[in-house]
Amino acid sequence: MIKIWLKTFYNIILKEMFVYKKTFKSKAIDLLIIVLSNMIVFNYIMPYFGVKPNYGAFILIGLIPAVNFFDIIPKTTDLVMDITGSKKISYILTLPLPSFLSIAAIPVSWAISGCMYTILVLPLGKLILWNKFSLEHFSFFKFILAFLIINIMFGFFALWLAALIKSMKYVSWVWARIVNPLFMLGGYFYSWKAIFSMSHIAGYMNLINPVMFATEALRSSVFESKNFVPYWISILAMLLFTIMFAFLGIKKLKKRLDCV
């Protein structure tokens, strides 16, 4: 039975990968433009306005979860359209697999496609910045572990959002009220210790933001870790967020689709 479940789970993910493969070339070009434009602004222009010379490298690592975040979140729209329209998801629920695993396969496939896409940010950024981006403190193991957890966490976060959205007319408020604040206050432009030194209250409030732990974990694996939230605390926090989003998202979606 378990073997059948694993094979079915794998096939659901494989189907999504075939769809993603068709757009990979175009998305890779998009990614190059995103990385290049960010590095031009934050590494070559912003230092003239007083920011530190290494700010470009700082932004580069923050760009990894940011790109992944904005790549996965739009998939909620597709899922909401399907749930409120053609309901192709109903086919997945008829497969020889428990309903919670059938639903879980969706965000896992999003996470895998996100990995294939955003892993390119680091090498592209290194090529652009070259000797302005030091890998002296880089830990491959810590980076890959954080990278994988981030993708899975955002995948289940997107599933949870899709489960909350009742119809397409509510999609805009998700971006305005949830996605944008999480990104802007998620450490893309600053580290947690920087905001904590400015205001302890603001620092503690930032710890309820999963995006903050994503950026801190990656930067801690690439730069000198003492300047960021301790790596393993960020990892633990992201795992807890992942479990919470998975539980709430799957439970809500099962109820919405009337499946057991």
PDB file of C-alpha atoms in Angstrom:
ATOM      1  CA  MET A   1       0.000   0.000   0.000  1.00  0.00           C
ATOM      2  CA  ILE A   2       2.763   2.455   0.953  1.00  0.00           C
ATOM      3  CA  LYS A   3       4.548   1.692  -2.311  1.00  0.00           C
ATOM      4  CA  ILE A   4       1.392   2.599  -4.258  1.00  0.00           C
ATOM      5  CA  TRP A   5       1.032   5.812  -2.257  1.00  0.00           C
ATOM      6  CA  LEU A   6       4.624   6.829  -2.960  1.00  0.00           C
ATOM      7  CA  LYS A   7       4.289   6.077  -6.666  1.00  0.00           C
ATOM      8  CA  THR A   8       1.054   8.067  -6.917  1.00  0.00           C
ATOM      9  CA  PHE A   9       2.548  10.968  -4.943  1.00  0.00           C
ATOM     10  CA  TYR A  10       5.572  10.935  -7.256  1.00  0.00           C
ATOM     11  CA  ASN A  11       3.397  10.890 -10.387  1.00  0.00           C
ATOM     12  CA  ILE A  12       1.395  13.925  -9.228  1.00  0.00           C
ATOM     13  CA  ILE A  13       4.631  15.850  -8.730  1.00  0.00           C
ATOM     14  CA  LEU A  14       6.070  14.594 -12.028  1.00  0.00           C
ATOM     15  CA  LYS A  15       3.008  15.848 -13.892  1.00  0.00           C
ATOM     16  CA  GLU A  16       3.538  19.329 -12.446  1.00  0.00           C
ATOM     17  CA  MET A  17       7.211  19.207 -13.432  1.00  0.00           C
ATOM     18  CA  PHE A  18       6.312  18.533 -17.061  1.00  0.00           C
ATOM     19  CA  VAL A  19       4.117  21.634 -17.046  1.00  0.00           C
ATOM     20  CA  TYR A  20       6.862  23.689 -15.374  1.00  0.00           C
ATOM     21  CA  LYS A  21       9.499  22.496 -17.859  1.00  0.00           C
ATOM     22  CA  LYS A  22       7.733  24.326 -20.683  1.00  0.00           C
ATOM     23  CA  THR A  23       8.231  27.699 -19.002  1.00  0.00           C
ATOM     24  CA  PHE A  24      11.698  27.160 -17.506  1.00  0.00           C
ATOM     25  CA  LYS A  25      13.661  28.895 -20.281  1.00  0.00           C
ATOM     26  CA  SER A  26      11.477  31.984 -20.107  1.00  0.00           C
ATOM     27  CA  LYS A  27      11.650  32.055 -16.293  1.00  0.00           C
ATOM     28  CA  ALA A  28      15.452  31.733 -16.399  1.00  0.00           C
ATOM     29  CA  ILE A  29      15.622  34.828 -18.612  1.00  0.00           C
ATOM     30  CA  ASP A  30      13.296  36.650 -16.207  1.00  0.00           C
ATOM     31  CA  LEU A  31      15.534  35.641 -13.315  1.00  0.00           C
ATOM     32  CA  LEU A  32      18.663  36.956 -15.041  1.00  0.00           C
ATOM     33  CA  ILE A  33      16.988  40.326 -15.554  1.00  0.00           C
ATOM     34  CA  ILE A  34      15.792  40.433 -11.917  1.00  0.00           C
ATOM     35  CA  VAL A  35      19.232  39.604 -10.489  1.00  0.00           C
ATOM     36  CA  LEU A  36      21.065  41.943 -12.864  1.00  0.00           C
ATOM     37  CA  SER A  37      18.778  44.915 -12.195  1.00  0.00           C
ATOM     38  CA  ASN A  38      18.941  44.412  -8.411  1.00  0.00           C
ATOM     39  CA  MET A  39      22.730  44.181  -8.449  1.00  0.00           C
ATOM     40  CA  ILE A  40      23.075  47.288 -10.606  1.00  0.00           C
ATOM     41  CA  VAL A  41      20.917  49.293  -8.198  1.00  0.00           C
ATOM     42  CA  PHE A  42      22.064  47.940  -4.831  1.00  0.00           C
ATOM     43  CA  ASN A  43      25.732  47.245  -5.585  1.00  0.00           C
ATOM     44  CA  TYR A  44      26.710  49.970  -8.035  1.00  0.00           C
ATOM     45  CA  ILE A  45      24.252  52.841  -7.466  1.00  0.00           C
ATOM     46  CA  MET A  46      23.161  52.774  -3.804  1.00  0.00           C
ATOM     47  CA  PRO A  47      26.736  53.062  -2.391  1.00  0.00           C
ATOM     48  CA  TYR A  48      26.754  56.612  -3.798  1.00  0.00           C
ATOM     49  CA  PHE A  49      23.856  57.351  -1.444  1.00  0.00           C
ATOM     50  CA  GLY A  50      25.701  56.187   1.656  1.00  0.00           C
ATOM     51  CA  VAL A  51      24.967  52.447   1.949  1.00  0.00           C
ATOM     52  CA  LYS A  52      27.826  50.036   2.634  1.00  0.00           C
ATOM     53  CA  PRO A  53      29.851  48.778  -0.366  1.00  0.00           C
ATOM     54  CA  ASN A  54      28.864  45.150   0.372  1.00  0.00           C
ATOM     55  CA  TYR A  55      25.134  45.928   0.350  1.00  0.00           C
ATOM     56  CA  GLY A  56      24.781  44.318  -3.082  1.00  0.00           C
ATOM     57  CA  ALA A  57      25.910  40.937  -1.735  1.00  0.00           C
ATOM     58  CA  PHE A  58      23.563  41.357   1.236  1.00  0.00           C
ATOM     59  CA  ILE A  59      20.632  42.005  -1.114  1.00  0.00           C
ATOM     60  CA  LEU A  60      21.643  39.117  -3.385  1.00  0.00           C
ATOM     61  CA  ILE A  61      21.104  36.517  -0.654  1.00  0.00           C
ATOM     62  CA  GLY A  62      17.829  38.150   0.356  1.00  0.00           C
ATOM     63  CA  LEU A  63      16.793  37.938  -3.284  1.00  0.00           C
ATOM     64  CA  ILE A  64      16.725  34.122  -3.140  1.00  0.00           C
ATOM     65  CA  PRO A  65      13.725  33.788  -0.782  1.00  0.00           C
ATOM     66  CA  ALA A  66      12.166  36.926  -2.305  1.00  0.00           C
ATOM     67  CA  VAL A  67      12.165  35.458  -5.823  1.00  0.00           C
ATOM     68  CA  ASN A  68      10.879  32.152  -4.502  1.00  0.00           C
ATOM     69  CA  PHE A  69       8.152  33.909  -2.519  1.00  0.00           C
ATOM     70  CA  PHE A  70       6.872  35.863  -5.518  1.00  0.00           C
ATOM     71  CA  ASP A  71       7.169  32.837  -7.799  1.00  0.00           C
ATOM     72  CA  ILE A  72       5.091  30.528  -5.588  1.00  0.00           C
ATOM     73  CA  ILE A  73       2.401  32.936  -4.336  1.00  0.00           C
ATOM     74  CA  PRO A  74       0.805  33.476  -7.801  1.00  0.00           C
ATOM     75  CA  LYS A  75       0.146  29.734  -7.932  1.00  0.00           C
ATOM     76  CA  THR A  76      -2.557  30.333  -5.345  1.00  0.00           C
ATOM     77  CA  THR A  77      -4.518  32.136  -8.053  1.00  0.00           C
ATOM     78  CA  ASP A  78      -4.404  29.088 -10.326  1.00  0.00           C
ATOM     79  CA  LEU A  79      -5.554  26.837  -7.500  1.00  0.00           C
ATOM     80  CA  VAL A  80      -8.389  29.173  -6.486  1.00  0.00           C
ATOM     81  CA  MET A  81      -9.519  29.397 -10.122  1.00  0.00           C
ATOM     82  CA  ASP A  82      -9.573  25.611 -10.294  1.00  0.00           C
ATOM     83  CA  ILE A  83     -11.425  25.176  -6.991  1.00  0.00           C
ATOM     84  CA  THR A  84     -14.069  27.743  -7.910  1.00  0.00           C
ATOM     85  CA  GLY A  85     -14.234  26.679 -11.557  1.00  0.00           C
ATOM     86  CA  SER A  86     -13.344  23.454 -13.372  1.00  0.00           C
ATOM     87  CA  LYS A  87     -12.280  21.612 -10.186  1.00  0.00           C
ATOM     88  CA  LYS A  88      -9.508  19.589 -11.833  1.00  0.00           C
ATOM     89  CA  ILE A  89      -8.205  19.049  -8.320  1.00  0.00           C
ATOM     90  CA  SER A  90     -11.088  16.620  -7.850  1.00  0.00           C
ATOM     91  CA  TYR A  91      -9.262  14.179 -10.135  1.00  0.00           C
ATOM     92  CA  ILE A  92      -6.245  14.150  -7.826  1.00  0.00           C
ATOM     93  CA  LEU A  93      -8.517  13.297  -4.920  1.00  0.00           C
ATOM     94  CA  THR A  94      -9.772  10.173  -6.738  1.00  0.00           C
ATOM     95  CA  LEU A  95      -6.278   8.686  -6.988  1.00  0.00           C
ATOM     96  CA  PRO A  96      -5.224   5.792  -4.696  1.00  0.00           C
ATOM     97  CA  LEU A  97      -3.779   8.118  -2.088  1.00  0.00           C
ATOM     98  CA  PRO A  98      -5.101   9.553   1.201  1.00  0.00           C
ATOM     99  CA  SER A  99      -6.663  12.951   0.573  1.00  0.00           C
ATOM    100  CA  PHE A 100      -4.169  14.780   2.798  1.00  0.00           C
ATOM    101  CA  LEU A 101      -1.269  13.385   0.751  1.00  0.00           C
ATOM    102  CA  SER A 102      -3.006  14.201  -2.532  1.00  0.00           C
ATOM    103  CA  ILE A 103      -3.353  17.810  -1.421  1.00  0.00           C
ATOM    104  CA  ALA A 104       0.178  17.907   0.042  1.00  0.00           C
ATOM    105  CA  ALA A 105       1.598  16.852  -3.332  1.00  0.00           C
ATOM    106  CA  ILE A 106       0.518  20.219  -4.763  1.00  0.00           C
ATOM    107  CA  PRO A 107       2.700  22.486  -2.560  1.00  0.00           C
ATOM    108  CA  VAL A 108       5.549  19.962  -2.696  1.00  0.00           C
ATOM    109  CA  SER A 109       5.523  20.219  -6.505  1.00  0.00           C
ATOM    110  CA  TRP A 110       5.507  24.011  -6.177  1.00  0.00           C
ATOM    111  CA  ALA A 111       8.503  23.772  -3.845  1.00  0.00           C
ATOM    112  CA  ILE A 112      10.462  21.550  -6.230  1.00  0.00           C
ATOM    113  CA  SER A 113       9.809  23.846  -9.182  1.00  0.00           C
ATOM    114  CA  GLY A 114      10.837  26.769  -6.982  1.00  0.00           C
ATOM    115  CA  CYS A 115      14.123  25.038  -6.147  1.00  0.00           C
ATOM    116  CA  MET A 116      14.926  24.506  -9.824  1.00  0.00           C
ATOM    117  CA  TYR A 117      14.370  28.192 -10.481  1.00  0.00           C
ATOM    118  CA  THR A 118      15.775  30.079  -7.503  1.00  0.00           C
ATOM    119  CA  ILE A 119      18.936  27.994  -7.059  1.00  0.00           C
ATOM    120  CA  LEU A 120      20.278  29.969 -10.024  1.00  0.00           C
ATOM    121  CA  VAL A 121      20.219  33.263  -8.101  1.00  0.00           C
ATOM    122  CA  LEU A 122      23.448  32.559  -6.190  1.00  0.00           C
ATOM    123  CA  PRO A 123      25.700  31.613  -9.154  1.00  0.00           C
ATOM    124  CA  LEU A 124      24.265  34.423 -11.298  1.00  0.00           C
ATOM    125  CA  GLY A 125      24.877  36.926  -8.513  1.00  0.00           C
ATOM    126  CA  LYS A 126      28.410  35.671  -7.950  1.00  0.00           C
ATOM    127  CA  LEU A 127      29.209  36.077 -11.644  1.00  0.00           C
ATOM    128  CA  ILE A 128      27.869  39.631 -11.625  1.00  0.00           C
ATOM    129  CA  LEU A 129      29.484  40.743  -8.347  1.00  0.00           C
ATOM    130  CA  TRP A 130      32.589  38.556  -8.650  1.00  0.00           C
ATOM    131  CA  ASN A 131      35.191  39.684  -6.088  1.00  0.00           C
ATOM    132  CA  LYS A 132      32.672  42.008  -4.410  1.00  0.00           C
ATOM    133  CA  PHE A 133      30.884  38.933  -3.069  1.00  0.00           C
ATOM    134  CA  SER A 134      33.025  36.869  -0.689  1.00  0.00           C
ATOM    135  CA  LEU A 135      32.232  33.216   0.030  1.00  0.00           C
ATOM    136  CA  GLU A 136      34.668  33.052   2.946  1.00  0.00           C
ATOM    137  CA  HIS A 137      31.949  32.088   5.456  1.00  0.00           C
ATOM    138  CA  PHE A 138      29.792  30.102   3.023  1.00  0.00           C
ATOM    139  CA  SER A 139      28.517  26.737   4.326  1.00  0.00           C
ATOM    140  CA  PHE A 140      27.161  24.532   1.535  1.00  0.00           C
ATOM    141  CA  PHE A 141      25.312  22.201   3.918  1.00  0.00           C
ATOM    142  CA  LYS A 142      23.627  25.017   5.836  1.00  0.00           C
ATOM    143  CA  PHE A 143      22.732  26.848   2.639  1.00  0.00           C
ATOM    144  CA  ILE A 144      21.127  23.824   0.945  1.00  0.00           C
ATOM    145  CA  LEU A 145      19.230  22.808   4.091  1.00  0.00           C
ATOM    146  CA  ALA A 146      17.817  26.307   4.570  1.00  0.00           C
ATOM    147  CA  PHE A 147      17.102  26.610   0.844  1.00  0.00           C
ATOM    148  CA  LEU A 148      15.052  23.398   0.741  1.00  0.00           C
ATOM    149  CA  ILE A 149      13.087  24.215   3.892  1.00  0.00           C
ATOM    150  CA  ILE A 150      12.304  27.719   2.595  1.00  0.00           C
ATOM    151  CA  ASN A 151      10.843  26.335  -0.626  1.00  0.00           C
ATOM    152  CA  ILE A 152       8.711  23.783   1.213  1.00  0.00           C
ATOM    153  CA  MET A 153       7.549  26.373   3.756  1.00  0.00           C
ATOM    154  CA  PHE A 154       6.500  28.828   1.037  1.00  0.00           C
ATOM    155  CA  GLY A 155       4.776  26.009  -0.852  1.00  0.00           C
ATOM    156  CA  PHE A 156       2.545  25.162   2.104  1.00  0.00           C
ATOM    157  CA  PHE A 157       2.088  28.853   2.884  1.00  0.00           C
ATOM    158  CA  ALA A 158       0.703  29.331  -0.644  1.00  0.00           C
ATOM    159  CA  LEU A 159      -1.584  26.328  -0.164  1.00  0.00           C
ATOM    160  CA  TRP A 160      -2.907  27.836   3.066  1.00  0.00           C
ATOM    161  CA  LEU A 161      -3.564  31.153   1.324  1.00  0.00           C
ATOM    162  CA  ALA A 162      -5.414  29.383  -1.494  1.00  0.00           C
ATOM    163  CA  ALA A 163      -7.574  27.602   1.069  1.00  0.00           C
ATOM    164  CA  LEU A 164      -8.479  30.952   2.646  1.00  0.00           C
ATOM    165  CA  ILE A 165      -9.444  32.734  -0.580  1.00  0.00           C
ATOM    166  CA  LYS A 166     -13.148  32.170  -1.200  1.00  0.00           C
ATOM    167  CA  SER A 167     -13.213  33.518  -4.760  1.00  0.00           C
ATOM    168  CA  MET A 168     -11.060  35.367  -7.296  1.00  0.00           C
ATOM    169  CA  LYS A 169     -12.383  38.758  -6.210  1.00  0.00           C
ATOM    170  CA  TYR A 170     -10.502  38.361  -2.916  1.00  0.00           C
ATOM    171  CA  VAL A 171      -7.082  37.694  -4.496  1.00  0.00           C
ATOM    172  CA  SER A 172      -6.058  41.364  -4.482  1.00  0.00           C
ATOM    173  CA  TRP A 173      -6.453  41.688  -0.713  1.00  0.00           C
ATOM    174  CA  VAL A 174      -4.091  38.759  -0.192  1.00  0.00           C
ATOM    175  CA  TRP A 175      -1.353  40.677  -1.993  1.00  0.00           C
ATOM    176  CA  ALA A 176      -2.110  43.982  -0.293  1.00  0.00           C
ATOM    177  CA  ARG A 177      -2.756  42.714   3.238  1.00  0.00           C
ATOM    178  CA  ILE A 178      -0.543  39.642   3.537  1.00  0.00           C
ATOM    179  CA  VAL A 179       2.062  39.147   0.806  1.00  0.00           C
ATOM    180  CA  ASN A 180       3.376  42.713   0.504  1.00  0.00           C
ATOM    181  CA  PRO A 181       3.718  43.363   4.284  1.00  0.00           C
ATOM    182  CA  LEU A 182       5.460  40.015   4.799  1.00  0.00           C
ATOM    183  CA  PHE A 183       7.967  40.859   2.074  1.00  0.00           C
ATOM    184  CA  MET A 184       8.596  44.491   3.037  1.00  0.00           C
ATOM    185  CA  LEU A 185       9.066  43.516   6.696  1.00  0.00           C
ATOM    186  CA  GLY A 186      10.803  40.233   5.910  1.00  0.00           C
ATOM    187  CA  GLY A 187      14.410  41.348   6.052  1.00  0.00           C
ATOM    188  CA  TYR A 188      15.053  41.846   2.348  1.00  0.00           C
ATOM    189  CA  PHE A 189      16.407  45.362   2.903  1.00  0.00           C
ATOM    190  CA  TYR A 190      17.765  44.919   6.437  1.00  0.00           C
ATOM    191  CA  SER A 191      18.841  42.264   8.940  1.00  0.00           C
ATOM    192  CA  TRP A 192      16.862  41.319  12.031  1.00  0.00           C
ATOM    193  CA  LYS A 193      19.633  42.571  14.336  1.00  0.00           C
ATOM    194  CA  ALA A 194      19.546  45.964  12.605  1.00  0.00           C
ATOM    195  CA  ILE A 195      15.823  46.423  13.230  1.00  0.00           C
ATOM    196  CA  PHE A 196      16.183  45.005  16.769  1.00  0.00           C
ATOM    197  CA  SER A 197      18.899  47.551  17.597  1.00  0.00           C
ATOM    198  CA  MET A 198      16.570  50.318  16.397  1.00  0.00           C
ATOM    199  CA  SER A 199      13.521  49.042  18.296  1.00  0.00           C
ATOM    200  CA  HIS A 200      13.246  45.926  20.428  1.00  0.00           C
ATOM    201  CA  ILE A 201       9.475  45.898  19.947  1.00  0.00           C
ATOM    202  CA  ALA A 202       9.812  46.015  16.151  1.00  0.00           C
ATOM    203  CA  GLY A 203      12.443  43.282  16.331  1.00  0.00           C
ATOM    204  CA  TYR A 204      10.253  40.939  18.349  1.00  0.00           C
ATOM    205  CA  MET A 205       7.261  41.647  16.100  1.00  0.00           C
ATOM    206  CA  ASN A 206       9.372  40.689  13.080  1.00  0.00           C
ATOM    207  CA  LEU A 207       9.791  37.222  14.569  1.00  0.00           C
ATOM    208  CA  ILE A 208       6.206  36.340  13.641  1.00  0.00           C
ATOM    209  CA  ASN A 209       7.152  36.788   9.977  1.00  0.00           C
ATOM    210  CA  PRO A 210       8.262  33.529   8.269  1.00  0.00           C
ATOM    211  CA  VAL A 211       9.993  35.508   5.500  1.00  0.00           C
ATOM    212  CA  MET A 212      12.322  37.068   8.085  1.00  0.00           C
ATOM    213  CA  PHE A 213      13.546  33.637   9.199  1.00  0.00           C
ATOM    214  CA  ALA A 214      14.051  32.641   5.556  1.00  0.00           C
ATOM    215  CA  THR A 215      16.323  35.588   4.783  1.00  0.00           C
ATOM    216  CA  GLU A 216      18.154  35.301   8.112  1.00  0.00           C
ATOM    217  CA  ALA A 217      18.827  31.570   7.671  1.00  0.00           C
ATOM    218  CA  LEU A 218      20.289  32.014   4.200  1.00  0.00           C
ATOM    219  CA  ARG A 219      22.402  35.011   5.137  1.00  0.00           C
ATOM    220  CA  SER A 220      23.640  33.192   8.224  1.00  0.00           C
ATOM    221  CA  SER A 221      24.798  30.333   5.975  1.00  0.00           C
ATOM    222  CA  VAL A 222      26.656  32.667   3.601  1.00  0.00           C
ATOM    223  CA  PHE A 223      27.959  35.541   5.730  1.00  0.00           C
ATOM    224  CA  GLU A 224      29.406  35.769   9.230  1.00  0.00           C
ATOM    225  CA  SER A 225      26.611  34.241  11.308  1.00  0.00           C
ATOM    226  CA  LYS A 226      27.002  36.491  14.366  1.00  0.00           C
ATOM    227  CA  ASN A 227      25.296  39.303  12.448  1.00  0.00           C
ATOM    228  CA  PHE A 228      22.019  37.410  12.086  1.00  0.00           C
ATOM    229  CA  VAL A 229      19.458  35.341  13.985  1.00  0.00           C
ATOM    230  CA  PRO A 230      21.235  32.091  15.007  1.00  0.00           C
ATOM    231  CA  TYR A 231      21.005  29.671  12.086  1.00  0.00           C
ATOM    232  CA  TRP A 232      19.412  26.740  13.906  1.00  0.00           C
ATOM    233  CA  ILE A 233      16.796  28.963  15.531  1.00  0.00           C
ATOM    234  CA  SER A 234      15.779  30.138  12.058  1.00  0.00           C
ATOM    235  CA  ILE A 235      15.639  26.530  10.828  1.00  0.00           C
ATOM    236  CA  LEU A 236      13.489  25.448  13.778  1.00  0.00           C
ATOM    237  CA  ALA A 237      11.159  28.421  13.302  1.00  0.00           C
ATOM    238  CA  MET A 238      10.714  27.632   9.599  1.00  0.00           C
ATOM    239  CA  LEU A 239       9.959  23.987  10.350  1.00  0.00           C
ATOM    240  CA  LEU A 240       7.290  25.052  12.842  1.00  0.00           C
ATOM    241  CA  PHE A 241       5.806  27.478  10.313  1.00  0.00           C
ATOM    242  CA  THR A 242       5.814  24.712   7.676  1.00  0.00           C
ATOM    243  CA  ILE A 243       3.957  22.293   9.958  1.00  0.00           C
ATOM    244  CA  MET A 244       1.432  24.981  10.875  1.00  0.00           C
ATOM    245  CA  PHE A 245       0.779  26.017   7.257  1.00  0.00           C
ATOM    246  CA  ALA A 246       0.547  22.380   6.139  1.00  0.00           C
ATOM    247  CA  PHE A 247      -1.906  21.430   8.876  1.00  0.00           C
ATOM    248  CA  LEU A 248      -4.138  24.491   8.478  1.00  0.00           C
ATOM    249  CA  GLY A 249      -3.991  24.528   4.684  1.00  0.00           C
ATOM    250  CA  ILE A 250      -4.766  20.843   4.171  1.00  0.00           C
ATOM    251  CA  LYS A 251      -7.494  20.857   6.828  1.00  0.00           C
ATOM    252  CA  LYS A 252      -9.176  23.936   5.343  1.00  0.00           C
ATOM    253  CA  LEU A 253      -8.928  22.647   1.770  1.00  0.00           C
ATOM    254  CA  LYS A 254     -10.283  19.210   2.675  1.00  0.00           C
ATOM    255  CA  LYS A 255     -13.284  20.849   4.309  1.00  0.00           C
ATOM    256  CA  ARG A 256     -13.793  23.113   1.323  1.00  0.00           C
ATOM    257  CA  LEU A 257     -13.638  20.208  -1.132  1.00  0.00           C
ATOM    258  CA  ASP A 258     -15.839  17.987   1.047  1.00  0.00           C
ATOM    259  CA  CYS A 259     -13.289  15.184   1.214  1.00  0.00           C
ATOM    260  CA  VAL A 260     -12.224  12.984   4.126  1.00  0.00           C
TER     261      VAL A 260
END
